[in-house]
């Protein structure tokens, strides 16, 4: 980064010209700093930009515009972990834009109030919303965290707004901070209860700043500014979350907001560049509706694009830069929001009267009265009429509330707000004091902002852990996947804390599942059920460790997940502990991300009784038939009733997991229609989906010697397990497609360069395929073919006769000879499985169902539900070893055939000599022997180009002079 320019270099091609992007500001904050004694990170040179520098450039401008009465918006966009929250909120003494701007705002208000005249007033209110899965939740109102969220309505002049959204009066940054912390705690609890993915949620904190004063004419004036602080969901790999080919790729509403935001920004950028007839799709998502003003209307907007400097995140970083590059082209039209107070009140009253009249008359020009057949006289359905009435009534209510608020003094509003928050603050202070002396658990979350937001105390005596169904209610209430009614018991005896899991309840301590009572120590990592991660804090042990000078490392969500992966044996499959390559690091990152998702998917499958189980599969390049490639993380879904299996790519599975979460959230909220049709069910896949059975590798060295090949090869799956056998034949031919006689071969494949070869590739049949497959076929690409060659599909047998034959006519080059000598032909065997077992609905209509078949199936298989050891690794060494054995055997077989052909040639010459002797000949022509040994005499012609015919005058059989040899 230099000045306004940001450069990015492709780590795969470091010599290439860097990509350059120009912005209003480019800040470097990765390194180049010194840490002061108080923890503040200050520049060590000119390269580093500290938090104060960012605030001076961006925050000051937002604040100045707010004082002038402009609406302001501040976006933070980028992948999870890139620094969005650090820039917006900061950490510790390194405060971000939000706290610095709020502190500065209240300093300015305090200074203004000291010299304030009559009727001069400054009011600040706060609201906090979350958008997840296209549902809006008010994080400062617990009632809205329930089913369905809040409605988004449209005001004729103010645009889109959230129905029944709460706005809290605040009078200092500390009050703002307390409210934001309260909202964050509520967000953490809600996401845990609904098993939501917090990194896929958007958070909007709105600070409304109202200035009331008198103008020179003596009118009471109101100047209003709304500062929107928007923390967008993590953008990592957003484009590929639903990979091409997945039937459910468009099914998830979770990714809809970011996609819609990108579409809106592109359309707005096109408009700014002068393009005509461009429609901006604001209505495509809840997020873009609520941000319409910020993006293209009445607002001064700043976007922060947070970047990761790690080369393994190159693609995500480049995507973020392109997104920001489009956004900078957008032009907004901000205006000062200032009007006489009396005029605002009058306009509100007039609008309210208009709405009341509309309600009385049935909606203005269109009658809302119902006619026959459920249709209104205006053509509206009954539901549409009811919805329009609700919208009008809500608008009346909203206007009435605004009128009431405008009549109230600021002191009255503050008093009401403080009365509602005092009790909560007192409880919070009490908890903070207790945390200093009492052992407790604090939550770990993938989103650092949601970490330490849930506290559970381990008070003296016995504390039971369970879910909301427990009666009486447990001392520690947990709601989440696989949490039992009676899950575990905590005992605290003189500050010695032990945990004892109940029968069949899953509890992990430091990455290992425990079955008996275990003593807990400071900073132990504890997982309850499938995904509730906590760290254990022991004040007395901590004090002792500090005195002894023991280094204390605070656990993080990532370190806890990595620990689980290591204890499961995953890490040993991706290289050693040191010196991991870039591919190893990416693989490790994918594993740590997918492991908790697999656990959650299995837990949801069990609770919803879907009868499928998921496991991670590490598929090597060798298993995929790629000579030089990286190991890929895939996910296998298996139906435990009929043993059908399907493999999903990482991105396809993540998309499905979001759909599973939507389904599970609806189930937990008591939605009667939570179980969707099977075509939209992420736990179901059609039996006739093409599934890879396995592959065979055919080495073609014999073709270079024009020797026929016939092999019966083992079909191996990605684990190297045999799945049947496939017969493959390669038959060299003449240009008339006749088979070459048995005694012909080429001494050196290089002799074929510049000529044409003809051969047939045959796949006659396969034998012994797995019983679950009812249809099968083969697919391959030979040499430079760009499209797959496929055999016929054979149905109704595990011993299919494919009867496949393809003729090849090729010009021989050095590249072809190299391919034949060293590269195997990979033939994939695909199949469609029998049975179309769709997930059962009958057994899942009741949450208290005791006949959960999935749990019984998992128990039958002696599989611990959601165990992190559900990992299948392709055996690279085994595959390589078997491949080397086969390659060696192929070479031996080829040389054996070559020797047999040489023996046949000698025998043929001997027969020719014996025949000549018998007829009394004493001499024969050498040309006759050469002709007898040539390709033509063996029924096969190797074609040559015209250049070859003219330049190679000394080829066999091409000499102009015949010579004779004497028969002894």
XYZ file of C-alpha atoms in Angstrom, residues 220-223 337-344 347:
13
model
C -38.323 25.812 16.528
C -36.097 23.834 14.134
C -35.240 20.126 14.184
C -32.088 18.853 12.495
C -32.449 16.943 7.204
C -33.749 20.141 8.811
C -37.346 21.332 9.151
C -39.397 23.465 11.525
C -40.563 21.295 14.436
C -44.152 22.547 14.135
C -44.154 21.656 10.442
C -42.966 18.112 11.203
C -47.187 16.803 8.547
